[in-house]
PDB file of C-alpha atoms in Angstrom:
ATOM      1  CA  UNK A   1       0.000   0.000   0.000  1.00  0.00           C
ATOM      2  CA  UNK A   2       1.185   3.689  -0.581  1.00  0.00           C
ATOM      3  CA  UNK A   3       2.756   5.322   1.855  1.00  0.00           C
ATOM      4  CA  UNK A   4       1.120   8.798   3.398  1.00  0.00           C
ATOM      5  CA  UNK A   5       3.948  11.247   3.530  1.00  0.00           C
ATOM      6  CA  UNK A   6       4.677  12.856   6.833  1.00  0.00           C
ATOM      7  CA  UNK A   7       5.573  16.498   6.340  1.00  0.00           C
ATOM      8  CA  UNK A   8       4.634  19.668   8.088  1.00  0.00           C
ATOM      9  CA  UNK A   9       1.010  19.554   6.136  1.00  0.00           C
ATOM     10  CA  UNK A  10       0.052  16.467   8.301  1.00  0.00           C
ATOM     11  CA  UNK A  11       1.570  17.783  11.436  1.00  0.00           C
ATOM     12  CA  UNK A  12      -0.409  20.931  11.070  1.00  0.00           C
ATOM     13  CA  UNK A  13      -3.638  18.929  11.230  1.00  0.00           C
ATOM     14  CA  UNK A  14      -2.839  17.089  14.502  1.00  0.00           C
ATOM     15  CA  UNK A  15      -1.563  20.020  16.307  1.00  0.00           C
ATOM     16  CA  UNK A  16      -2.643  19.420  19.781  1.00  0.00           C
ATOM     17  CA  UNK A  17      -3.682  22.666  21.645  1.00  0.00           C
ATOM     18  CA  UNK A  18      -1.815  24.080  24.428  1.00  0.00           C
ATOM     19  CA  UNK A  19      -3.805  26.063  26.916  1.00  0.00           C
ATOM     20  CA  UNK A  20      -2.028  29.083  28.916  1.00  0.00           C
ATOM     21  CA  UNK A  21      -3.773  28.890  31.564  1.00  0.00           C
ATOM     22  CA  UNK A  22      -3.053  25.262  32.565  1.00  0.00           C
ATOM     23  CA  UNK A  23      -0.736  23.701  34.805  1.00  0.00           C
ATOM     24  CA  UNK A  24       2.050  20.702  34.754  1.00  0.00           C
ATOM     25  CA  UNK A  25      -0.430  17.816  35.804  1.00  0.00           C
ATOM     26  CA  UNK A  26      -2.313  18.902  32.608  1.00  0.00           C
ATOM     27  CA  UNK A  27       0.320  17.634  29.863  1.00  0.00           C
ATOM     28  CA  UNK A  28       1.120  14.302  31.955  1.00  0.00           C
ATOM     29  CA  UNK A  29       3.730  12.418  33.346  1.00  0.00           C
ATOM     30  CA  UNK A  30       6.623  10.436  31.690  1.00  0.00           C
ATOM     31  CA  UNK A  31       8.195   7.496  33.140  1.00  0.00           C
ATOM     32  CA  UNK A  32      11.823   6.812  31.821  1.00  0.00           C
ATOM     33  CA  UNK A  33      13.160   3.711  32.441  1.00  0.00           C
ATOM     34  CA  UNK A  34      16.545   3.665  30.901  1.00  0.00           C
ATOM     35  CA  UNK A  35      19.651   3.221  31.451  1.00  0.00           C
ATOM     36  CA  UNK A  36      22.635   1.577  33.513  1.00  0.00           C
ATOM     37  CA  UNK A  37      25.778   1.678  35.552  1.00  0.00           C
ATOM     38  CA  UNK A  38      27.917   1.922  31.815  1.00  0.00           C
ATOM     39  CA  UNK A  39      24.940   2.927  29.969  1.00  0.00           C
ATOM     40  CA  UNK A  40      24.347   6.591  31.689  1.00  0.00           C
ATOM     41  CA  UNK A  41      24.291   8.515  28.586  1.00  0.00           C
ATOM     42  CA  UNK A  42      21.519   6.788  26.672  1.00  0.00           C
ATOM     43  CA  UNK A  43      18.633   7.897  30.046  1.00  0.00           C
ATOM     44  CA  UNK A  44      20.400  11.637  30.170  1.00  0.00           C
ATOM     45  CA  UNK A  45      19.774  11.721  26.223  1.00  0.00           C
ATOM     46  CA  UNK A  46      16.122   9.712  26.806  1.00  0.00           C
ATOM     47  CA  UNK A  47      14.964  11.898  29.588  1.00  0.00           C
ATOM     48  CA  UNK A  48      16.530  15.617  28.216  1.00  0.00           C
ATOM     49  CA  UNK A  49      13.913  14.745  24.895  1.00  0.00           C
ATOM     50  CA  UNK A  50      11.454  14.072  27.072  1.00  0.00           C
ATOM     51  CA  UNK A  51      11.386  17.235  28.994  1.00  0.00           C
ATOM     52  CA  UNK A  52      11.558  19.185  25.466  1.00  0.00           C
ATOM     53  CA  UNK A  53       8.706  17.616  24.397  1.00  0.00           C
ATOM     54  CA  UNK A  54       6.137  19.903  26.562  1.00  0.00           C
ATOM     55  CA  UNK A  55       5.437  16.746  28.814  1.00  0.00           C
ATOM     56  CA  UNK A  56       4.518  18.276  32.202  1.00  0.00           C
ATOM     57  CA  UNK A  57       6.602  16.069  34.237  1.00  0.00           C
ATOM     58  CA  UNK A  58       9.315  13.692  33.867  1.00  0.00           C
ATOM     59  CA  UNK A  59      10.348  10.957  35.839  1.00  0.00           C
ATOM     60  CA  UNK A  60      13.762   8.980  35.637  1.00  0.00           C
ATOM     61  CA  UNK A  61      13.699   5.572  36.867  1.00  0.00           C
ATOM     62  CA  UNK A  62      16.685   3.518  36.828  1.00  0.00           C
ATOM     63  CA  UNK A  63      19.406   1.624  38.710  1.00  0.00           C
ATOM     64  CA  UNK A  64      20.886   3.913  41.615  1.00  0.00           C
ATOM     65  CA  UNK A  65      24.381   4.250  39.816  1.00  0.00           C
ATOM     66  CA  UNK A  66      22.857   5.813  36.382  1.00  0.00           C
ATOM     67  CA  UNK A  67      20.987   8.257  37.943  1.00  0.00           C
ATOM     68  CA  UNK A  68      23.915  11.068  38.701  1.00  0.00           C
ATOM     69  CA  UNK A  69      24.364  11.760  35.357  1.00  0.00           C
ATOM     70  CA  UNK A  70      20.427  13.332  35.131  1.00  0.00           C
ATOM     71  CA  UNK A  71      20.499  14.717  38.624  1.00  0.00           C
ATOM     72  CA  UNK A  72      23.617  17.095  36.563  1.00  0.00           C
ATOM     73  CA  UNK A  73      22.290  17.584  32.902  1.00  0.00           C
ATOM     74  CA  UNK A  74      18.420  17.507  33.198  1.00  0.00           C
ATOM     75  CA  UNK A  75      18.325  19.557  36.825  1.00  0.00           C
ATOM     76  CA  UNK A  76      14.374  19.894  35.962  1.00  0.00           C
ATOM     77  CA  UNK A  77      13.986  16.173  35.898  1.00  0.00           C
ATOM     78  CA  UNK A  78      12.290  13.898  38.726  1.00  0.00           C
ATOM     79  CA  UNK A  79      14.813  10.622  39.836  1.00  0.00           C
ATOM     80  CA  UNK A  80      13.509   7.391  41.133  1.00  0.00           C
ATOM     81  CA  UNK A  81      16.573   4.256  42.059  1.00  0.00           C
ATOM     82  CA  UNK A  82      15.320   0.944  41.390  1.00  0.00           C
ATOM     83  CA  UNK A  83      15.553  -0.969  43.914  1.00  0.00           C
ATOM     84  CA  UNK A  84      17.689  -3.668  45.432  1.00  0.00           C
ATOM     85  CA  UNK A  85      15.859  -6.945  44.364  1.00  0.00           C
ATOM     86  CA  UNK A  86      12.995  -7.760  41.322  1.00  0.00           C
ATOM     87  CA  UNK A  87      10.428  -6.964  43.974  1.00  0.00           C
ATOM     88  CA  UNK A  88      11.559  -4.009  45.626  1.00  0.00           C
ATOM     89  CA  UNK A  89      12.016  -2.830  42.325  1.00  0.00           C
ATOM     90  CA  UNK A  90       8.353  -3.394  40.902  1.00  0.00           C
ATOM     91  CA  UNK A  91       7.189  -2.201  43.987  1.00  0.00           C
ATOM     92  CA  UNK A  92       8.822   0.881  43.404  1.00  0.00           C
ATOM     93  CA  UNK A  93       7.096   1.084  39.766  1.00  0.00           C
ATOM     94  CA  UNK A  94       3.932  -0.149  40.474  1.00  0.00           C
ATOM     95  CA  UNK A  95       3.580   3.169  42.551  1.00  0.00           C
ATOM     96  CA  UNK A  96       5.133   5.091  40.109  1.00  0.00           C
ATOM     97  CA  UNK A  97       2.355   3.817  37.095  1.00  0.00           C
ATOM     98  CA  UNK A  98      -0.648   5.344  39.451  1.00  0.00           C
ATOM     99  CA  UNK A  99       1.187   8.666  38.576  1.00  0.00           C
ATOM    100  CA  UNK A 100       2.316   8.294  34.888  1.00  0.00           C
ATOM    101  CA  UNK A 101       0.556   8.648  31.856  1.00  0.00           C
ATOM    102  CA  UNK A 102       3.227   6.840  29.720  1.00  0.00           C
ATOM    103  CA  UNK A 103       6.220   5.300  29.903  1.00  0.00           C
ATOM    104  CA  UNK A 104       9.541   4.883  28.064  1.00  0.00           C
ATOM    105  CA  UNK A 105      11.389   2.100  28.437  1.00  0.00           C
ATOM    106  CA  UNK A 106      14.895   0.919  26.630  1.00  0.00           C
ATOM    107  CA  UNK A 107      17.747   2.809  26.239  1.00  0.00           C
ATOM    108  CA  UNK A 108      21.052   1.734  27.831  1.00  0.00           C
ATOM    109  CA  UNK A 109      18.710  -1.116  29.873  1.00  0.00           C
ATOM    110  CA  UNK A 110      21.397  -3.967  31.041  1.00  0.00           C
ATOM    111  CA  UNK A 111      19.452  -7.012  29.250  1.00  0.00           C
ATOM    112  CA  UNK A 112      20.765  -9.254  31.658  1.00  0.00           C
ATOM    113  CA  UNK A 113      19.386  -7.584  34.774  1.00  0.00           C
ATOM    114  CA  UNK A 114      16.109  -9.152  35.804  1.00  0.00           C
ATOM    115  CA  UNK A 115      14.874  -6.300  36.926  1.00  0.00           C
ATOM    116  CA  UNK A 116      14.945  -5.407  33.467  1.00  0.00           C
ATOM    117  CA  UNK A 117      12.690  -8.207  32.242  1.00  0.00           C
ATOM    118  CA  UNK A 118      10.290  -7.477  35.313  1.00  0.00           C
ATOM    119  CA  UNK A 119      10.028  -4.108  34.396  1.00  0.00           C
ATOM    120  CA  UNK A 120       9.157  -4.625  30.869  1.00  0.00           C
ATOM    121  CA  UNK A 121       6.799  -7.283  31.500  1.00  0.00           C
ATOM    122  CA  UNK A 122       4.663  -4.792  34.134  1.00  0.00           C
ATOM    123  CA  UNK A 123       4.903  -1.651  31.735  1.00  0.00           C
ATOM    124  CA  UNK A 124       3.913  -4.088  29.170  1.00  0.00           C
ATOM    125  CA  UNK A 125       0.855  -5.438  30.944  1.00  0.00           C
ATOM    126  CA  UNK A 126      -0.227  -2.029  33.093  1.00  0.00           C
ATOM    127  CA  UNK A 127       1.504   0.985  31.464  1.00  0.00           C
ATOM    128  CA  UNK A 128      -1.795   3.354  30.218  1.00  0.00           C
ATOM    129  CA  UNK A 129       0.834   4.522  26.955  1.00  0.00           C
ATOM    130  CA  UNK A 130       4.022   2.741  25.898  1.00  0.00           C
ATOM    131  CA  UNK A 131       7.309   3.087  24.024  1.00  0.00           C
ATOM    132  CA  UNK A 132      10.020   0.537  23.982  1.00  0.00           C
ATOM    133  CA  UNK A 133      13.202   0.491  22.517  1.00  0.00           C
ATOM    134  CA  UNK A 134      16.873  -0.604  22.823  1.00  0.00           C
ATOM    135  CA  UNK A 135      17.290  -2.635  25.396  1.00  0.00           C
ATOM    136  CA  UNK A 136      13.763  -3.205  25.617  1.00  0.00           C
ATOM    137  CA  UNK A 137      13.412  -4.702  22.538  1.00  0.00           C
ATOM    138  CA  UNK A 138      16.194  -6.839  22.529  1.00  0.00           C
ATOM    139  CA  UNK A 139      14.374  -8.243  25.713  1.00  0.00           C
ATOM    140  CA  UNK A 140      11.204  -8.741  23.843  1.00  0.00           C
ATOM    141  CA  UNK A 141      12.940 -10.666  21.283  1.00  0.00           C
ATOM    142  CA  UNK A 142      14.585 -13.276  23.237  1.00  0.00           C
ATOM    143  CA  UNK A 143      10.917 -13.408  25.413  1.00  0.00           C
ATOM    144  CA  UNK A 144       7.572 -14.746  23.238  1.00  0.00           C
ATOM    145  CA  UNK A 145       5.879 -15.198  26.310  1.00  0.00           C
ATOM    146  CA  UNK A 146       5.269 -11.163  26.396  1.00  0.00           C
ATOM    147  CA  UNK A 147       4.022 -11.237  23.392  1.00  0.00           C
ATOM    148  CA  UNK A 148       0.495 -12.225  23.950  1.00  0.00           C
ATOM    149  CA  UNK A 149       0.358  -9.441  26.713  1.00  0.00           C
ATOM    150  CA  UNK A 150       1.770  -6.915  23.897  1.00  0.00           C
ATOM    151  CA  UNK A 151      -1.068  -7.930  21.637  1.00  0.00           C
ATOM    152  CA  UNK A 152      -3.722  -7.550  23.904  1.00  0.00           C
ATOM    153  CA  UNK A 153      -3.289  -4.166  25.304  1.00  0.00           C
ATOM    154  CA  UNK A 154      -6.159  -2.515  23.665  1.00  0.00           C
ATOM    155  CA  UNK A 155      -8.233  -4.980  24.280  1.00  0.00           C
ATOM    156  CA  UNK A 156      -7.637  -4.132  28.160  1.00  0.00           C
ATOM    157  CA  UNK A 157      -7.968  -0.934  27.543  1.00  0.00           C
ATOM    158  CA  UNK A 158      -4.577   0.355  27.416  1.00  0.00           C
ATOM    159  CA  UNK A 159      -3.069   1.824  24.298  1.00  0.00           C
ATOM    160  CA  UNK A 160      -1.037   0.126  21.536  1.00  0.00           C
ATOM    161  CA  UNK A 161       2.299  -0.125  22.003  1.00  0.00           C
ATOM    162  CA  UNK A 162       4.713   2.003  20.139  1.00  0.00           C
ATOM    163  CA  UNK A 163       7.964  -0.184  19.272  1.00  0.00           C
ATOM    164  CA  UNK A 164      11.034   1.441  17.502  1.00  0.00           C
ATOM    165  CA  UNK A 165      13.562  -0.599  16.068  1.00  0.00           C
ATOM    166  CA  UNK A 166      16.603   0.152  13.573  1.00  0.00           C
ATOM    167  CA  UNK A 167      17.092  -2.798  11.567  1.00  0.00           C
ATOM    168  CA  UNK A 168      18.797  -5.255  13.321  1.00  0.00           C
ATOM    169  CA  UNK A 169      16.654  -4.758  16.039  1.00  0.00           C
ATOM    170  CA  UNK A 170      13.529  -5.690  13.614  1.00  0.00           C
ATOM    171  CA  UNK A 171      15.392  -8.476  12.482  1.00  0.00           C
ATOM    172  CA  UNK A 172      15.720 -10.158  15.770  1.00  0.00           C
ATOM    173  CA  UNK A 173      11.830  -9.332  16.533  1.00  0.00           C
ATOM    174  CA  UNK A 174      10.726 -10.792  13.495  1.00  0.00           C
ATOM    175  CA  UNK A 175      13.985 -13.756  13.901  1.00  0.00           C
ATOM    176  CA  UNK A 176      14.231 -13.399  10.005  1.00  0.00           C
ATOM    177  CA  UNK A 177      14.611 -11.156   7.246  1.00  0.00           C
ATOM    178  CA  UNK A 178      13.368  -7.384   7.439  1.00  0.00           C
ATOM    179  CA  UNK A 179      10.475  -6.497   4.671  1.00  0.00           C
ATOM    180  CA  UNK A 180       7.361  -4.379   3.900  1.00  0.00           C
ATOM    181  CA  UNK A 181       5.368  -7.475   4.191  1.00  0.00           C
ATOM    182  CA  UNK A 182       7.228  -9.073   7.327  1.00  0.00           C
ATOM    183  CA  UNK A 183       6.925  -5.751   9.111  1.00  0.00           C
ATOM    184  CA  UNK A 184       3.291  -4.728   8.449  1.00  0.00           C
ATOM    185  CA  UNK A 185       1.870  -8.347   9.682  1.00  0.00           C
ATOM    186  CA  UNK A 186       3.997  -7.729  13.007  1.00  0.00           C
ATOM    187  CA  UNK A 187       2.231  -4.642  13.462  1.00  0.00           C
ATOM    188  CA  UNK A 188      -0.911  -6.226  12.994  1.00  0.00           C
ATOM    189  CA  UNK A 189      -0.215  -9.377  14.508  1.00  0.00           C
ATOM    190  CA  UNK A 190       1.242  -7.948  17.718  1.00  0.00           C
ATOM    191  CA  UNK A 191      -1.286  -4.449  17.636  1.00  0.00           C
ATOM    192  CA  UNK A 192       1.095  -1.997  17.986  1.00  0.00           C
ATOM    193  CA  UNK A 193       2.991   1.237  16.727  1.00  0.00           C
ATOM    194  CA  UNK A 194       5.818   0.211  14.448  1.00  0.00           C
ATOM    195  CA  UNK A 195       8.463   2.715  14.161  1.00  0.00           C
ATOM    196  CA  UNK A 196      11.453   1.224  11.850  1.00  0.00           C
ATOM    197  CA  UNK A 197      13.947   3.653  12.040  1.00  0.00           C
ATOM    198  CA  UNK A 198      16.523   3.855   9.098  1.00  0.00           C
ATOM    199  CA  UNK A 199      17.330   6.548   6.484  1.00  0.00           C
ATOM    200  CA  UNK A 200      13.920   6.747   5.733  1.00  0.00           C
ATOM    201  CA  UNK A 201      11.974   5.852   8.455  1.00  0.00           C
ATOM    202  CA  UNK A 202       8.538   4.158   8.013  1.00  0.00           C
ATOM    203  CA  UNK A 203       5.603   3.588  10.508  1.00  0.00           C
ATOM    204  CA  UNK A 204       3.476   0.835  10.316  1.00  0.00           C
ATOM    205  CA  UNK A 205      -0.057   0.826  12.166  1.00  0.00           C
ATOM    206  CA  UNK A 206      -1.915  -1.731  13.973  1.00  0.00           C
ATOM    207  CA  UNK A 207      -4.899  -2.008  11.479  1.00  0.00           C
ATOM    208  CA  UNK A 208      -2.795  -2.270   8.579  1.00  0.00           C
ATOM    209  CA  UNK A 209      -4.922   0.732   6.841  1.00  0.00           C
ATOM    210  CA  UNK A 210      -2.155   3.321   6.651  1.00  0.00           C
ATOM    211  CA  UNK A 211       1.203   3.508   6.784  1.00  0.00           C
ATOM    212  CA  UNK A 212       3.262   6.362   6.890  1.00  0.00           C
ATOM    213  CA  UNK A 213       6.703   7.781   5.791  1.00  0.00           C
ATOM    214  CA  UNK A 214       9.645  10.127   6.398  1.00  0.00           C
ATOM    215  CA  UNK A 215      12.063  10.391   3.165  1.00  0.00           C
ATOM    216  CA  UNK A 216      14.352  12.957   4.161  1.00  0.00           C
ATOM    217  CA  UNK A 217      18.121  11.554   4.983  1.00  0.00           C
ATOM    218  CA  UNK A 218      20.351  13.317   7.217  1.00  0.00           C
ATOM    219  CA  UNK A 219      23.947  11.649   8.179  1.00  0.00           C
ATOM    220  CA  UNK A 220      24.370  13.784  10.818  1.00  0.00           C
ATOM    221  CA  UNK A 221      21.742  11.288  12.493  1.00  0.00           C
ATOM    222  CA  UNK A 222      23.929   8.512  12.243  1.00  0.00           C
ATOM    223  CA  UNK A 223      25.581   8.775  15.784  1.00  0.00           C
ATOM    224  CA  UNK A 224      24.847   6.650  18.912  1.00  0.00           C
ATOM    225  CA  UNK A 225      22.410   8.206  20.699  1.00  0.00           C
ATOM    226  CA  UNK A 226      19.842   9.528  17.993  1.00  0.00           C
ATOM    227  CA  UNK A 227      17.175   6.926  19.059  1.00  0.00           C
ATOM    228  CA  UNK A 228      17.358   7.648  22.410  1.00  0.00           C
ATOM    229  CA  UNK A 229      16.510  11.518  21.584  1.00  0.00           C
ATOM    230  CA  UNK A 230      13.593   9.586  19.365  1.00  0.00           C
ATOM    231  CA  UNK A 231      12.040   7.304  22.353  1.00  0.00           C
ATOM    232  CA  UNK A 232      11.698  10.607  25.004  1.00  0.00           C
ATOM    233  CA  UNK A 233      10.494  13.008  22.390  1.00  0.00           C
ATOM    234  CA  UNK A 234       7.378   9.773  21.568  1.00  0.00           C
ATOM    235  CA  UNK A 235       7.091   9.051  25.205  1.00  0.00           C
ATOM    236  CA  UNK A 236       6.410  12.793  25.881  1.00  0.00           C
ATOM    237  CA  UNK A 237       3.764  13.274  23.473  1.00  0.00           C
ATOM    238  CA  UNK A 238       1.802   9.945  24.595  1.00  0.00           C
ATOM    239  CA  UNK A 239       2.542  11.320  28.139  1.00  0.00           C
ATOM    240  CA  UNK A 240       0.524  14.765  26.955  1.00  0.00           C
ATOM    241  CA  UNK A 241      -2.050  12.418  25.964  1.00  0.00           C
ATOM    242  CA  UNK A 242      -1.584  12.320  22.160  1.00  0.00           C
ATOM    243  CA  UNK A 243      -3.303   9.528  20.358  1.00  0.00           C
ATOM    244  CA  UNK A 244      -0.373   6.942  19.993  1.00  0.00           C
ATOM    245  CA  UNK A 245      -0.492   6.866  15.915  1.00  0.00           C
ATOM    246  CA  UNK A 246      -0.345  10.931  16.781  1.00  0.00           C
ATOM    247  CA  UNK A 247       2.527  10.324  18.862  1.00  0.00           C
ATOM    248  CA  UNK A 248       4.596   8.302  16.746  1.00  0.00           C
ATOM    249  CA  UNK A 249       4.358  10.949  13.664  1.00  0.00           C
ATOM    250  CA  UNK A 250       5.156  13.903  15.707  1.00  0.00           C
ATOM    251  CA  UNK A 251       8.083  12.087  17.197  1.00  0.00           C
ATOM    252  CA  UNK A 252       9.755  10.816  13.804  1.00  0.00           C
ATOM    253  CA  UNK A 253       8.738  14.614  12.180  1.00  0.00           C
ATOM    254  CA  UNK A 254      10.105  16.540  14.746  1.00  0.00           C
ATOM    255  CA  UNK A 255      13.237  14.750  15.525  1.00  0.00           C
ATOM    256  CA  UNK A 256      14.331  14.641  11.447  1.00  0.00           C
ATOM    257  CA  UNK A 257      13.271  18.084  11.302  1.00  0.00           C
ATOM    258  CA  UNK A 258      15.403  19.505  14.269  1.00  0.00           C
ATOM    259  CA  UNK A 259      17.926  16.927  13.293  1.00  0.00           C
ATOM    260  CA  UNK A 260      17.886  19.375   9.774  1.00  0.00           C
ATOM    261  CA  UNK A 261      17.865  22.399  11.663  1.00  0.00           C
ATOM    262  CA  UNK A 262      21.443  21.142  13.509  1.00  0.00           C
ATOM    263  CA  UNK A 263      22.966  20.032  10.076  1.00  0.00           C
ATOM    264  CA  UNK A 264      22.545  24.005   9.311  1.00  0.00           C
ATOM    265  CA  UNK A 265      24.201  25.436  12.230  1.00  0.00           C
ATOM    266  CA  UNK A 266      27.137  22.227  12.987  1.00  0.00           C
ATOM    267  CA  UNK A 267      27.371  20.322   9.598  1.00  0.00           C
ATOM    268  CA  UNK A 268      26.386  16.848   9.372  1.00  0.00           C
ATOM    269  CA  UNK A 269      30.080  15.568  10.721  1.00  0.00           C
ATOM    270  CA  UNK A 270      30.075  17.377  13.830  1.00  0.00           C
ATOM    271  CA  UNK A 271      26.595  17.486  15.062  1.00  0.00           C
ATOM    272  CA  UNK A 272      25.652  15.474  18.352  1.00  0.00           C
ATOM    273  CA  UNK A 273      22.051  14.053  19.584  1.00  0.00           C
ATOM    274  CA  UNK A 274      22.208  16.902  22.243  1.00  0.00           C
ATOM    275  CA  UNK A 275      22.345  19.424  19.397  1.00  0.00           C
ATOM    276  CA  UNK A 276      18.896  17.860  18.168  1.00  0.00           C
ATOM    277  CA  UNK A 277      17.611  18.339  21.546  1.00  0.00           C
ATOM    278  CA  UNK A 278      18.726  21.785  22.007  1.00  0.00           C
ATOM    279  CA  UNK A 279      16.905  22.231  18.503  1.00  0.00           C
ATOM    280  CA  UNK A 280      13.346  20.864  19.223  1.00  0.00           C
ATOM    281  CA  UNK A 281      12.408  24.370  20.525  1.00  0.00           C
ATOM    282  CA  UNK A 282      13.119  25.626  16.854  1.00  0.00           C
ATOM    283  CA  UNK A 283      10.938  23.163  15.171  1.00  0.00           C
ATOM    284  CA  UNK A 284       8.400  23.293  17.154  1.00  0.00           C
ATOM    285  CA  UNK A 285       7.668  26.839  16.243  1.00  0.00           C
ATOM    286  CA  UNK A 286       8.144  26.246  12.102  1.00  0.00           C
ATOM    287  CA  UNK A 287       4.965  24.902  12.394  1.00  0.00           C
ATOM    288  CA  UNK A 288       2.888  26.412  15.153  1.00  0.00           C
ATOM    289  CA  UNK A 289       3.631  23.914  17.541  1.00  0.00           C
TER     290      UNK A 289
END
């Protein structure tokens, strides 16, 4: 099927309005869950996206030794430690999900942490809005037994999922080879957001009845760290209570689009993920947003 273009025409038309008069519990709550002891980088990047994004709060939940690194660069940010053992720790995030509106889970996750799994598994079954990527992912692929709680989520009356895999990441999902067909029946199959992030990235929805792309390549996107900016910027927007198809459009548009924005001003070679964030404010305002 043809794929809808997403340009600044479409974004126009989902604008969601911001009111002056309202206050932070009005645009939501994000839960990060991201990163680890040698991983710090990839929750600083997460979380910094996430408070650009116009989310009202923001919440950074991770492993005690991670969390330094956002108390420093994201002073506006909330911090939550995991804690010791699996159940401390979902006791700890349990709490947490009476507060959030979405969560983010992925970046810089240690895969081999059960606390990781457990953590994935609860956002999977309770979290109201979802994005996973990363780390998170990589869990999912190497654990079918989530899948069936993935697949159901709107049927318990939680949104889809929004996944958002590069390549290799698909390819483990799907455990085979990475193509239209292959990736629009696992958005069907599993009812949720595909995000397949490349050099032109392409969204596939749940109801295989539209899919959407971005054609505009930037190698100044190529660096570690680029998703990560991605997976805030989407978890902010479902935070503010975007619709999650909504979410994942405004998340891909926006982060090429600043992404462009930092190619002017650095060049392609020496621009940085944190130059994308810094530029979010700029995009935002090319098109009313």
């Amino acid at each position: 099927m043809p794929s809808l273009p997403i340009n600044e025409e479409l974004l126009s038309a989902k604008m969601v309005e911001r009111v002056d008069s309202a206050h932070k519990n009005d645009f939501g709550e994000l839960l990060v869950c991201a990163g680890s002891k040698y991983m710090t980088g990839a929750l600083v990047l997460a979380t910094s996206s996430a408070l650009r994004s116009g989310a009202g709060l923001v919440m950074a939940f991770a492993p005690e030794d991670a969390l330094d690194p956002v108390r420093f660069n994201c002073p506006c940010a909330l911090t939550k430690a995991w804690g010791e053992d699996v159940s401390d720790t979902l006791k700890q995030a349990s709490k947490l999900l009476t507060k959030c509106s979405a969560v983010a889970i992925g970046p810089g996750l240690d895969e081999e942490d059960p606390r990781s799994l457990a953590l994935l598994e609860l956002f999977i079954n309770e979290a109201k809005a979802l994005v996973i990527d990363a780390g998170g992912l990589n869990i999912l692929s190497k654990h079918n037994e989530l899948m069936p709680a993935l697949k159901s989520r709107k049927m318990r009356g939680l949104n889809p999922a929004v996944l958002t895999p590069h390549i290799g990441e698909m390819r483990r999902l799907l455990k085979g080879d990475v193509t239209e067909e292959s990736c629009e029946a696992f958005a069907v199959e599993n009812t949720c957001l595909l995000v397949l992030k490349d050099s032109k990235t392409k969204i596939y929805t749940p109801h295989h009845d539209k899919t959407y792309e971005l054609n505009r390549e930037n190698s100044g996107m190529a660096k570690g760290g680029s998703g990560d900016v991605l997976t805030g910027l989407i978890g902010g927007f479902l935070a503010q209570g975007m619709k999650t198809c909504t979410s994942g459009i405004a998340g891909v548009y926006f982060h090429s689009k600043a992404g462009i924005i930092a190619s002017y001003g650095l060049g392609k070679r020496g621009m940085l993920p944190t130059d994308v964030i810094a530029c979010l404010p700029e995009a935002f305002e090319e098109i009313g947003w």
